[in-house]
Structures are given as structure tokens and as C-alpha cells.
XYZ file of C-alpha atoms in Angstrom:
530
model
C 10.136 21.017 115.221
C 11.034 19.680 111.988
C 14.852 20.337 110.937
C 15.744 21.454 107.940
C 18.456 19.281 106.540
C 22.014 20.882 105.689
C 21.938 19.962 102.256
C 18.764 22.427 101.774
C 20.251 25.177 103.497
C 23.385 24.605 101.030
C 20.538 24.881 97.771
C 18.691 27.730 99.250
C 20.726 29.150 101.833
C 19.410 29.824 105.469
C 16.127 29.342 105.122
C 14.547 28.449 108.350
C 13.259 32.016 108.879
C 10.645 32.086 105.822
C 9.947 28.449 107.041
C 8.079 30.342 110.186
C 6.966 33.429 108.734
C 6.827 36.141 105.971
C 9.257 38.388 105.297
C 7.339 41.569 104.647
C 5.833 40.725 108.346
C 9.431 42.168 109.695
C 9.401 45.835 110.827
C 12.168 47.143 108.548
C 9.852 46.836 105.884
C 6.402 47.174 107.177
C 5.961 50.295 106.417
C 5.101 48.983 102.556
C 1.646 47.718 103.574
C 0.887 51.281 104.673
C 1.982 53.149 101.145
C -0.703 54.432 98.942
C 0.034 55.003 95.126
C 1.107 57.796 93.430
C -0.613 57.619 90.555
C 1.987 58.768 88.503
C -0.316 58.978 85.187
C -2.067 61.924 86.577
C -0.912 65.066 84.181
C 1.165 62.591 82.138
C 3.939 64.283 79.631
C 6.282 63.035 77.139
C 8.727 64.659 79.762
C 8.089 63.212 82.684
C 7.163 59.754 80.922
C 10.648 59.993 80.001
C 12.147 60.564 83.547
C 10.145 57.401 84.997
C 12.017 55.100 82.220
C 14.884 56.570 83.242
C 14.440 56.695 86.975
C 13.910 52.437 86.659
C 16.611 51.678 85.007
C 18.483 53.389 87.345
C 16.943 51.356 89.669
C 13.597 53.363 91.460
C 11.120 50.747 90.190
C 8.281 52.552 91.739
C 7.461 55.436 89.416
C 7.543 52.675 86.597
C 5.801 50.250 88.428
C 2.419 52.514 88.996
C 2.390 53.613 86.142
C 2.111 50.342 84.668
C -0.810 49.501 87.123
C -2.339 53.040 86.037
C -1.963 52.064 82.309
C -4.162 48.827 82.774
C -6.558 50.340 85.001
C -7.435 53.326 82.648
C -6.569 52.386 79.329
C -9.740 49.539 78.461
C -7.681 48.331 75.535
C -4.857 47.451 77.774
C -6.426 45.872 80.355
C -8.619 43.757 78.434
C -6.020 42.819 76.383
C -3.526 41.714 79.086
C -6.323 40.056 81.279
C -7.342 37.736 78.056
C -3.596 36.884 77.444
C -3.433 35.885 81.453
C -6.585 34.358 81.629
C -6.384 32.397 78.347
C -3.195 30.646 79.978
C -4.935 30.313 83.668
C -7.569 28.052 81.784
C -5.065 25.245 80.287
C -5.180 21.945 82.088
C -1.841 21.470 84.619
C -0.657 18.483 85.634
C 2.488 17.664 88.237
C 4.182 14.296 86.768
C 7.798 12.926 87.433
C 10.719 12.943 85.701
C 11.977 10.341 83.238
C 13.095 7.248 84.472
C 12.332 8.346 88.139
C 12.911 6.552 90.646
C 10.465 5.551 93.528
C 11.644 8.307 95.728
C 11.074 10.628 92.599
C 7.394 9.518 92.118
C 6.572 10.202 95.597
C 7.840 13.444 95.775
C 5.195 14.030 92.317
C 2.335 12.789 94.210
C 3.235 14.813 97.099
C 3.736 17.718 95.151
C -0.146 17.177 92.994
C -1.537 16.337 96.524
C -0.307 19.612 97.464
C -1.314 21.524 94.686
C -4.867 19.866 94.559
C -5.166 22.373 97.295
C -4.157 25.636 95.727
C -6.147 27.619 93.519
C -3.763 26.983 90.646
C -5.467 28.863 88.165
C -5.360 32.525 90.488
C -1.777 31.431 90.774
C -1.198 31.391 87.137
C -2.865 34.775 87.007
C -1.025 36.654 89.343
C 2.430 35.055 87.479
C 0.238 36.801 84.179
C 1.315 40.399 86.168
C 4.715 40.192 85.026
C 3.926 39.716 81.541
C 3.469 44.105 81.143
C 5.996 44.450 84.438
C 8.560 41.932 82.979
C 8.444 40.332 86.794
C 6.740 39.588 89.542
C 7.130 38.284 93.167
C 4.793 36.367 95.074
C 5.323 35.536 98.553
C 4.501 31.967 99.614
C 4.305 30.957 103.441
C 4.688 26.636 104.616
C 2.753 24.228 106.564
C 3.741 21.193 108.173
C 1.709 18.215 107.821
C 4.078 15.445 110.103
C 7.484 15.303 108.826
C 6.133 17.044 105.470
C 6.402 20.711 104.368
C 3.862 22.005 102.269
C 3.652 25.183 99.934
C 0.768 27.356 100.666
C -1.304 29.745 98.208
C 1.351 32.577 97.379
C 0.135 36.259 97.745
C 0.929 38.573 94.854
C 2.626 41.983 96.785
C 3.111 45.028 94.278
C 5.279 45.763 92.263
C 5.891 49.328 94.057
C 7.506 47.203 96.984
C 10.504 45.990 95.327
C 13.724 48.124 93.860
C 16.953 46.668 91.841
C 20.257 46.731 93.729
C 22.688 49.233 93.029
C 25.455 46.965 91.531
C 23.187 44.477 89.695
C 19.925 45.246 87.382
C 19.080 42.037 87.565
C 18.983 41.689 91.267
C 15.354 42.557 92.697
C 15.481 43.533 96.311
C 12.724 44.562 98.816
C 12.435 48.420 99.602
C 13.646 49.725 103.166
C 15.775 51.925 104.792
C 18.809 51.137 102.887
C 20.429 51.996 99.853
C 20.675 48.510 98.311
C 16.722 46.845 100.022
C 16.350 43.522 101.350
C 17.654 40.745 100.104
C 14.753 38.099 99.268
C 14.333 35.304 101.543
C 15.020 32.370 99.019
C 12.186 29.826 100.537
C 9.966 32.831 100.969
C 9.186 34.285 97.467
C 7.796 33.019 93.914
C 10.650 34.572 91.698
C 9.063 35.175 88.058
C 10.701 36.691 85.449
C 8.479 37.015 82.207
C 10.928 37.517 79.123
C 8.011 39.330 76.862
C 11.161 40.778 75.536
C 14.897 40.359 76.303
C 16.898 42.896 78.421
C 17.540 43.787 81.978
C 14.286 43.985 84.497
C 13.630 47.725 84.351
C 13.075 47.035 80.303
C 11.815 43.938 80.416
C 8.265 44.545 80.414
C 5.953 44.930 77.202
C 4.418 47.963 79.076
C 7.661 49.809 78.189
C 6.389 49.214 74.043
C 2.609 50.182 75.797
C 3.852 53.656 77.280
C 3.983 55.537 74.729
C 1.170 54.294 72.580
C -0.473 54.753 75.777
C 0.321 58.918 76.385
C -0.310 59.649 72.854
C -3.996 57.370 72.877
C -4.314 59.813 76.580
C -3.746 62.915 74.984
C -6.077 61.922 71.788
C -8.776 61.137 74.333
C -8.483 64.075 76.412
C -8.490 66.338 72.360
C -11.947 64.966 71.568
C -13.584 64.563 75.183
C -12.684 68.654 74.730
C -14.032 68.821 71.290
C -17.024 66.809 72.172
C -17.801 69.380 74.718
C -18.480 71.760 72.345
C -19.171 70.248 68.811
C -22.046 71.203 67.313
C -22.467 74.295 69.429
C -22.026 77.514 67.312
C -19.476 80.343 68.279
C -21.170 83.362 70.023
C -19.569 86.336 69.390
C -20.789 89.541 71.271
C -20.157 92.591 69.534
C -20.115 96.076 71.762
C -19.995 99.937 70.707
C -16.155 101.244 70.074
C -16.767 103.768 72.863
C -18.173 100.825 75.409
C -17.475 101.056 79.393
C -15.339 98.163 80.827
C -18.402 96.921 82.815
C -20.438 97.242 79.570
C -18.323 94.714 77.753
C -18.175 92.797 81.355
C -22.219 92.650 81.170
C -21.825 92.028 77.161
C -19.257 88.906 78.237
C -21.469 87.329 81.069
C -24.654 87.417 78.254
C -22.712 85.259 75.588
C -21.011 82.745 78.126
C -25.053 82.268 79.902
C -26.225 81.736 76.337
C -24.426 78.342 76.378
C -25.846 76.641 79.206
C -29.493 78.376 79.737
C -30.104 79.895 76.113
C -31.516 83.268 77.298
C -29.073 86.297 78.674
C -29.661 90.536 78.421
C -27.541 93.133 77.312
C -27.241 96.548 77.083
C -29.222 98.533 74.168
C -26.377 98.597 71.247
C -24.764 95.437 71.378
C -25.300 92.360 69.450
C -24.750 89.001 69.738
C -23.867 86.938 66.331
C -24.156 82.599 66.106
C -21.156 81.462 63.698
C -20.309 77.896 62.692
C -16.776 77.204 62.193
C -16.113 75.365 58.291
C -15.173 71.963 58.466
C -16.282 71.462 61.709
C -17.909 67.999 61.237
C -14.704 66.384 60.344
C -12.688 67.455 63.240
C -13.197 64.257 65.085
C -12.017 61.998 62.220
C -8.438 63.070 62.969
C -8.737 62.543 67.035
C -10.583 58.912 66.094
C -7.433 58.144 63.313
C -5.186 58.790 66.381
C -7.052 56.307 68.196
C -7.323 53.313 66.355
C -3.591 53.815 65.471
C -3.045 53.275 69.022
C -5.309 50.560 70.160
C -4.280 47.946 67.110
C -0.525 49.297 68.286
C -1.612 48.185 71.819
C -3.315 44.743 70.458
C -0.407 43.696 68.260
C 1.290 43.700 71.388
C -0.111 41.768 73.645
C -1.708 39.546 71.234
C 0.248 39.301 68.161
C -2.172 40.962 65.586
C -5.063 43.043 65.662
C -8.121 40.035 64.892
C -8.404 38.701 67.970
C -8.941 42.046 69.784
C -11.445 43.236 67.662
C -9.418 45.994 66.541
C -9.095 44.945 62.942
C -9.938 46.999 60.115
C -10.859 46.882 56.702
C -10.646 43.237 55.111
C -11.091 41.214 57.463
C -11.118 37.404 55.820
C -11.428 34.087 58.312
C -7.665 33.305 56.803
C -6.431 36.221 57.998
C -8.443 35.845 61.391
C -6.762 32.453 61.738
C -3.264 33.577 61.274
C -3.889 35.902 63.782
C -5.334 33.049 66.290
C -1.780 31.246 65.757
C 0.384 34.029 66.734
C -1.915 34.252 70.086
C -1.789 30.532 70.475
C 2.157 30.989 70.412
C 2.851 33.673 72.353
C 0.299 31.216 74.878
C 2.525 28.911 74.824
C 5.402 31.193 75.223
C 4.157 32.260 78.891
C 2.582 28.651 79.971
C 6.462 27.547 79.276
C 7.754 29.903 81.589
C 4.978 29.813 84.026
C 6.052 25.989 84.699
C 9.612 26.749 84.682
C 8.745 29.264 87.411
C 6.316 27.046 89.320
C 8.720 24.310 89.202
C 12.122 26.367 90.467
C 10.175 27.921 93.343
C 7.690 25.309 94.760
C 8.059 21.764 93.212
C 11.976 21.697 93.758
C 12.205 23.414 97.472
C 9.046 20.916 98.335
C 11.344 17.722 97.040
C 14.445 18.328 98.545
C 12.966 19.427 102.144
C 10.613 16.123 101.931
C 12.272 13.699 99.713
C 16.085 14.846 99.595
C 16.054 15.667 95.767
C 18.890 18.104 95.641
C 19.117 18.159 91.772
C 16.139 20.172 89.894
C 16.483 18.174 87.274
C 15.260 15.422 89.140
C 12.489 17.563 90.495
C 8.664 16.875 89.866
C 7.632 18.672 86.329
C 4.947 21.210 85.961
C 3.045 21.346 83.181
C 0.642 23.077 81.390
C -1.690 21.368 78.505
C -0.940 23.780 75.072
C -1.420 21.408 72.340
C -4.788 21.759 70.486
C -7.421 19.915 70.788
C -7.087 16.432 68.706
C -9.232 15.691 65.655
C -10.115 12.202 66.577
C -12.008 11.606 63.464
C -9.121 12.642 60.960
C -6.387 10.262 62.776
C -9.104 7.155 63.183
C -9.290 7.243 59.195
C -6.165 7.856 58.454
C -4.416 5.317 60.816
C -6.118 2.036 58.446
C -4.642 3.157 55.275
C -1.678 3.278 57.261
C -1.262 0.197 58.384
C -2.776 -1.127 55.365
C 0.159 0.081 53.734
C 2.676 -1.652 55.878
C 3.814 1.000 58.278
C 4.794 -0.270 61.922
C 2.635 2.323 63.878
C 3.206 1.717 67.859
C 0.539 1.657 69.901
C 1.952 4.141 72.516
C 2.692 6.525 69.781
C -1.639 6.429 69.295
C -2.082 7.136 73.180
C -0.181 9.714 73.064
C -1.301 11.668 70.147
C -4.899 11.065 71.547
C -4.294 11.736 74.742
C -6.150 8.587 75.798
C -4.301 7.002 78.263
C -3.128 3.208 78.241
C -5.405 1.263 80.413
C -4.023 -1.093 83.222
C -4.348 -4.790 84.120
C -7.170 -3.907 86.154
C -9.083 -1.747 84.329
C -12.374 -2.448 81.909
C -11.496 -1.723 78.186
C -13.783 -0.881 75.270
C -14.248 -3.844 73.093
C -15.427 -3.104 69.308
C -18.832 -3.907 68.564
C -19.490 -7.095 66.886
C -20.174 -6.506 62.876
C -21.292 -8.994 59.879
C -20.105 -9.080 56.984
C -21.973 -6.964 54.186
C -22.942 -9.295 50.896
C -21.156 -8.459 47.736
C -24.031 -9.612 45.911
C -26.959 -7.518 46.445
C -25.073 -4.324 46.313
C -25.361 -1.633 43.212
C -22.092 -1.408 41.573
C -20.691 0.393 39.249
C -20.088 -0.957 35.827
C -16.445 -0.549 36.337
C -16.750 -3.047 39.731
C -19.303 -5.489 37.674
C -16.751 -5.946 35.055
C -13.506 -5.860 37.524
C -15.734 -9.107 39.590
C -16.388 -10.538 36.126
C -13.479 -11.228 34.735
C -12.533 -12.721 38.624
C -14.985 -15.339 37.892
C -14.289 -15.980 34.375
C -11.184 -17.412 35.796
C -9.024 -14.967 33.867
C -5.619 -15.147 34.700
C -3.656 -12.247 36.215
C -2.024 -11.148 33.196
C -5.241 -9.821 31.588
C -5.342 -7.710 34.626
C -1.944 -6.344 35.178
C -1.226 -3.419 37.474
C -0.533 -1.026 34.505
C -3.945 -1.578 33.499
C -5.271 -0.755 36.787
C -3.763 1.988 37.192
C -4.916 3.426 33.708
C -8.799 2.630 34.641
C -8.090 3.947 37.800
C -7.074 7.220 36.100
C -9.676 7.590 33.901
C -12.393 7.271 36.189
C -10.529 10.113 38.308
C -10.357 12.176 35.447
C -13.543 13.985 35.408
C -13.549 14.859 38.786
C -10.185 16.274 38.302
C -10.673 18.054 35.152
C -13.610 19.800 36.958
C -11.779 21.344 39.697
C -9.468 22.398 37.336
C -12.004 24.002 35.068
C -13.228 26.136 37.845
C -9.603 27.158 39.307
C -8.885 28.287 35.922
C -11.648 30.586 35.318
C -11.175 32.517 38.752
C -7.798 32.874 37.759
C -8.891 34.555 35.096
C -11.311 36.682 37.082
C -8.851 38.048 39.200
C -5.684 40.441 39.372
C -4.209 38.835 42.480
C -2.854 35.727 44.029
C -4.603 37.118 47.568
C -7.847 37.473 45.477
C -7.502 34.276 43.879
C -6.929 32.882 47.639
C -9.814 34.608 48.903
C -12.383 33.528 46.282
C -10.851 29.611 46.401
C -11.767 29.868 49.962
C -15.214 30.879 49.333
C -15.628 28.347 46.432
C -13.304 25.675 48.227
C -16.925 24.312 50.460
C -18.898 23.943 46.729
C -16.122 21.703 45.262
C -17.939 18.045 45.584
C -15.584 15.550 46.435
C -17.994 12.243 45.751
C -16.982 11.427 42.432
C -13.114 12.006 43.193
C -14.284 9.251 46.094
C -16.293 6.842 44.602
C -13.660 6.656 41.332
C -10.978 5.991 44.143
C -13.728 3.176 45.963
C -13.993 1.621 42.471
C -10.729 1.023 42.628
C -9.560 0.009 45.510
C -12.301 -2.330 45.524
C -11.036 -3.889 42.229
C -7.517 -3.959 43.200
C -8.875 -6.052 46.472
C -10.482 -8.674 44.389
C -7.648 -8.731 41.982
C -5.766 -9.641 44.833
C -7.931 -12.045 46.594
C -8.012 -14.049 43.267
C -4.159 -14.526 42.848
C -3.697 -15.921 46.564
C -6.736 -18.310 45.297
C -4.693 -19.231 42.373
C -1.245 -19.405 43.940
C -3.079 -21.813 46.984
C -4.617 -24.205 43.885
């Protein structure tokens, strides 16, 4: 047997028990893998949604905790919702590197920790952290291997959130349930620890269900108005009418004949009663309200989860690709947001225990990092043109500052690298140019000296050729300004006039003149070298 040095023991106190085995395996609190759920949404009220609020935060987590499970499982909006915000962050690419300036120690403990990881599904894992993004928290219990002298994390199991409780004298202390007042103390080696701050405040109110709840009950109660109202639109009133001097078992008879009519459209009654259709006014519009009550609720859910209402499909009115994009940011943060904490969580809990019981790291800090991939993709194209004019212009533009806005990595002595393709030399000659090139190459070869060619002057040509191009564009902003009543109008119609706005004569005025300005310059360092 492998023993667990004292140093570790000191970090994560005595931990050689969840080094052998799980801690919900020990009887005091086995009974939790043989609890069913309450179901606590069943015959939900603004009362009793109240008490289970209450109840958590006085520490019974349970009530809360079902509910929450209940609220995704019924509620489509919610559930769909929370599974894209946990499964857009599951799909990021992870990678386990050192930290800076490691040592060697340190960068063996990171390939330890990737080789280990290579073997868990890492993408389930970042999913079942995603359950503590409506709970506020989650535990996972993890069990070891031993590979050698080498301990090894295992896949984590989620356990539910019904299992756990907060100790009496701490709300921030999570503790397993048993027999006792206060619960279990977690093993510290044993358990995945995550705490999702979707908002701040202590763990009963830390969860973004506790915004959902509410929305939630008044979305049930909306849905449970119109599945009623369904049941019976379109269906006229029946009204049986029955003599003043009728017997008890005559209106009885007269009752059972109008409720039949209903279901199987035929029914008898007694000679002297009637039975009248009616059709209640405004009837058609009755579900309008129920469906207002609705949509309220699902872009209150949507907002949320995912910051706005366009990427749930729960948008209304008009919609414009702008606003749809503004949306997509606010998602993209609140990504980031969770794949932040994720790693922090990942990196606490498995990385660090993993180093210091393998490799003696004893400081997190020095810990392998976790880390998820959030940037956006890179737009190659854009940053190959614009790098030239760059350096053209003098800036000092490292090469490692390239690789890493590329994400291409730097290669190694012994690796093959891309060579650029050989290219000749285009002839100045035979090309078609402009007469503003023709006269700029003239007056080169006329051997005119610099002066009649002076930067001012270059500038000016330079300017007018622009010109056109620029007075067009401006000619067209100005008359949808005057075509509209407001600056999100005006925004709206530049963006649908923005892909019509030809940008070649802008261009080739600018190619005229960088072209001259080349020559211009070519034929001074001839001069200077006569």
C-alpha cells in the first residue's frame, strides 16, 4: 500500500478513507440511495412555494432541491434552456497545461494530470458541474486508482441534490444527510465541490432557479387555465330548462340529458323540458390572455439563463440580425462566466489533490491549470492582411505574439515547416493602368526631380481620386437620413444598404496611390545612390 504523505493529510486532512472507498457506501448514510422524490411541484401554490424557499434557507435543501429537478423536467422552456447553456460549455476544447515558469517536477505532474484525464469523459463531467448552474451547487463524488506509486482520479458520479443539507451554524457549509442534526461532514479527497455563483449570496439562494420559481408557478397555473379552457372552447353552453312544478328526479333525468349531450350528442327527456345551445360573447379571445401570460413567462425564463430572449427563440416582434447578435454576446459571456468556474473547480478538486499525492506540489498555485478554449474562432484572413501594412509601417510585431493570436503553435527543431511558394515577379509594363499611374511612372522617367513631386502633392491627388467614392456614400447616408424618424431606423436600413455600398473605387483610388508613392520612392534611393 501506497502511503499518503503527511504533508497531504495537512492540505486535505485525513484522507486515506476516500482513498479506499466512497463515502455514501457507509451505512449511516445508505439509506439515500433508497429515497424516492417527492415531487414537491405536484399541487404547487404561491403558499407552499413560499415555505420551500424558506425551509432551504433554513437549511432543509430537499424540498428546494426537487423542486428544482421538477422545474426542468416539466417546464420545456427550462430545460432546454439550461441543457443548451451546459452543453454549449461541455463542447469547448480543454486542455491541462502547467504553470508559468514551472519547473520539471511541475510539467510532469501536467502530463500526468492530461494522461489522466485523456481517460475521463470530460465533456459528461462538465455537464454534470452544468447542474449547479439552476441549484447554485453541486457535488460529485470521485473514487482513486493506483497505477504503481501513482494515484489517479476516476470519472466522478453526480449524487442529487436531495442528499445533501447545510449545517446548522454555517449556510455555506454543505453536509451529507443522516441521522444527525448537523449531516456528514464531506470527505475532502472524496467529493467534486462546485459552487456555481449564477448570482451572489449564500447556497440556499444561490441558484438562478430561485429567479425561475416563480415565473415557473405562474407559467403552471397559465397552462393548467387554458388546458381547462381548451377542454371546452368552442363547445356551446347547454342549458336544460324544466317545468316550475318539476320532481327532483325529473330535473335529475333533465341533468343526465344535457351532461350526455357533450360527449355522445343524443340524450331523452321528459315531455316539457327543453334544452337551449348558447355561445358565450367574446369567447374566441379568451385564450389570448392565457397565451400573453405565457410568453411573458418563457422570455422571463430565457433572459435568464441565456441573457436575452434571441437565442431561445422566444423573441418577439422586431427581430433584426443586430439585435440577434447582441443577444449571441451576452450568451457567449455568461459561457465564459461558467467555463471560468468550471476550471477553477476542476482544478481545486482533481488537478491539485493529484499533484501533491504524486508530485509533492503543496501550493495550488503551482498546480497544473485547467482550461477551457472561450475565445472565438480567429479570422485568419483579416489578421494575414492586416499584419503587411503593419510592418510596412514600421511596427515591431513579435512573432510569438502571431502564434498566439492564431492559435498556431510554434514549430520545433524537429518538425517540417511550411515554406511559401515560390512567386515571379509581375511586369510593370504590360499592365493597364490608370492614367493617374501612367503619369505618376512618367514623370519617374523623365528624370524629374523630387521636388515636382512633393508629398503635399501626393497627398492632394490622392484625395481627389478618393473623392468620388466618398462623396457617394455620403450621398446615400444622407438621403436615408432623411427618410427616417429614428437613429434605430437609420441603423436598421444602413445595415440593409451597408452590403450594396461598392468599395472598388474607394480601393483602386487608394492602389493608385500607394503604387505612386512606391515609385516615388524607389526613384529618390536611385538618385541619392547616383
Amino acid at each position: 500500500m501506497v502511503k499518503v504523505p503527511g504533508f497531504v493529510r495537512r492540505l486535505f486532512g485525513d484522507s486515506q478513507q476516500a482513498l479506499k472507498e466512497q463515502q455514501t457506501g457507509d451505512a449511516r448514510v445508505a439509506q439515500l440511495k433508497r429515497e424516492f422524490a417527492e415531487h414537491p411541484s405536484r399541487g404547487l401554490t404561491p403558499a407552499r412555494l413560499h415555505e420551500i424557499l424558506e425551509a432551504a434557507e433554513q437549511g432543509d435543501l430537499k424540498a428546494q432541491s426537487e423542486l428544482f429537478e421538477d422545474m426542468e423536467e416539466r417546464d420545456t422552456q427550462i430545460g432546454a434552456d439550461i441543457a443548451k447553456r451546459r452543453q454549449l460549455a461541455a463542447e469547448l476544447e480543454w486542455q491541462i497545461v502547467p504553470p508559468d515558469n514551472a519547473s520539471r517536477q511541475e510539467k510532469r505532474a501536467a502530463d500526468q494530470a492530461a494522461e489522466a484525464f485523456a481517460g475521463l469523459e470530460v465533456e459528461d463531467l462538465i455537464i454534470d458541474l452544468g447542474a449547479g448552474i439552476g441549484h447554485g451547487w453541486v457535488n460529485l463524488e470521485q473514487s482513486w486508482s493506483l497505477d504503481g506509486s501513482l494515484r489517479f482520479v476516476e470519472q466522478p458520479e453526480l449524487r442529487p441534490h436531495s442528499w445533501f443539507r447545510l449545517h446548522p451554524d454555517d449556510q455555506n457549509l454543505i453536509t451529507l444527510r443522516d441521522n444527525s442534526a448537523q449531516g456528514a461532514d464531506l470527505w475532502p479527497l472524496g467529493w467534486v465541490q462546485h459552487r456555481h455563483r449564477a448570482k451572489p449570496g449564500y447556497v440556499a439562494r444561490s441558484g438562478l432557479h430561485r429567479q425561475l420559481a416563480w415565473p415557473y408557478l405562474f407559467k403552471h397555473f397559465s397552462v393548467s387555465d387554458l388546458a381547462e379552457l381548451l377542454e371546452i372552447y368552442g363547445l356551446p353552453a347547454r342549458v336544460g330548462k324544466y317545468p316550475s312544478n318539476a320532481k327532483p328526479s325529473e330535473k335529475a333525468t333533465l341533468l343526465r340529458a344535457v351532461t350526455s349531450l357533450g360527449h355522445n350528442a343524443a340524450g331523452i327527456i321528459p315531455e316539457g323540458m327543453s334544452i337551449e345551445f348558447m355561445t358565450a360573447a367574446g369567447a374566441a379571445g379568451g385564450a389570448d390572455m392565457f397565451k400573453l401570460m405565457l410568453d411573458w413567462c418563457e422570455r422571463s425564463i430565457a433572459k435568464s439563463i441565456l441573457g436575452g430572449t434571441l437565442t431561445s427563440g422566444t423573441g418577439e416582434g422586431t427581430n433584426t440580425n443586430a439585435l440577434g447578435n447582441v443577444h449571441e454576446r451576452g450568451q457567449a459571456s455568461l459561457i465564459r462566466a461558467d467555463a471560468r468556474q468550471y476550471a477553477g473547480t476542476i482544478k481545486r478538486c482533481m488537478l491539485w489533490p493529484m499533484a501533491a499525492m504524486n508530485f509533492g506540489i503543496d501550493d495550488i498555485r503551482r498546480a497544473p491549470q485547467f482550461y477551457l478554449e472561450t475565445e472565438e474562432a480567429k479570422d485568419y484572413a483579416a489578421l494575414s492582411q492586416s499584419l503587411p501594412t503593419f510592418v510596412d509601417m514600421g511596427m515591431r510585431i513579435p512573432a510569438w505574439w502571431v502564434h498566439e493570436k492564431t492559435g498556431i503553435p510554434e514549430a520545433t527543431e524537429k518538425d517540417e515547416v511550411l515554406q511559401p511558394a515560390a512567386t515571379q515577379p509581375m511586369p510593370v509594363e504590360p499592365m493597364a493602368l490608370s492614367a493617374a499611374r501612367q503619369a505618376s511612372i512618367a514623370a519617374l522617367r523623365s528624370g524629374t526631380s523630387p521636388s515636382a513631386q512633393p508629398p503635399a502633392q501626393m497627398q492632394e491627388q490622392a484625395r481627389a481620386a478618393a473623392e468620388p467614392a466618398q462623396n457617394e456614400w455620403i450621398n446615400q447616408i444622407r438621403t436615408l437620413a432623411s427618410e427616417v424618424d429614428s437613429l434605430e431606423e437609420l441603423r436598421d436600413r444602413l445595415l440593409k444598404v451597408y452590403p450594396n455600398m461598392s468599395l472598388d473605387r474607394y480601393a483602386e483610388a487608394l492602389s493608385e496611390a500607394g503604387v505612386a508613392a512606391h515609385l516615388a520612392g524607389m526613384n529618390e534611393i536611385k538618385e541619392e545612390q547616383a
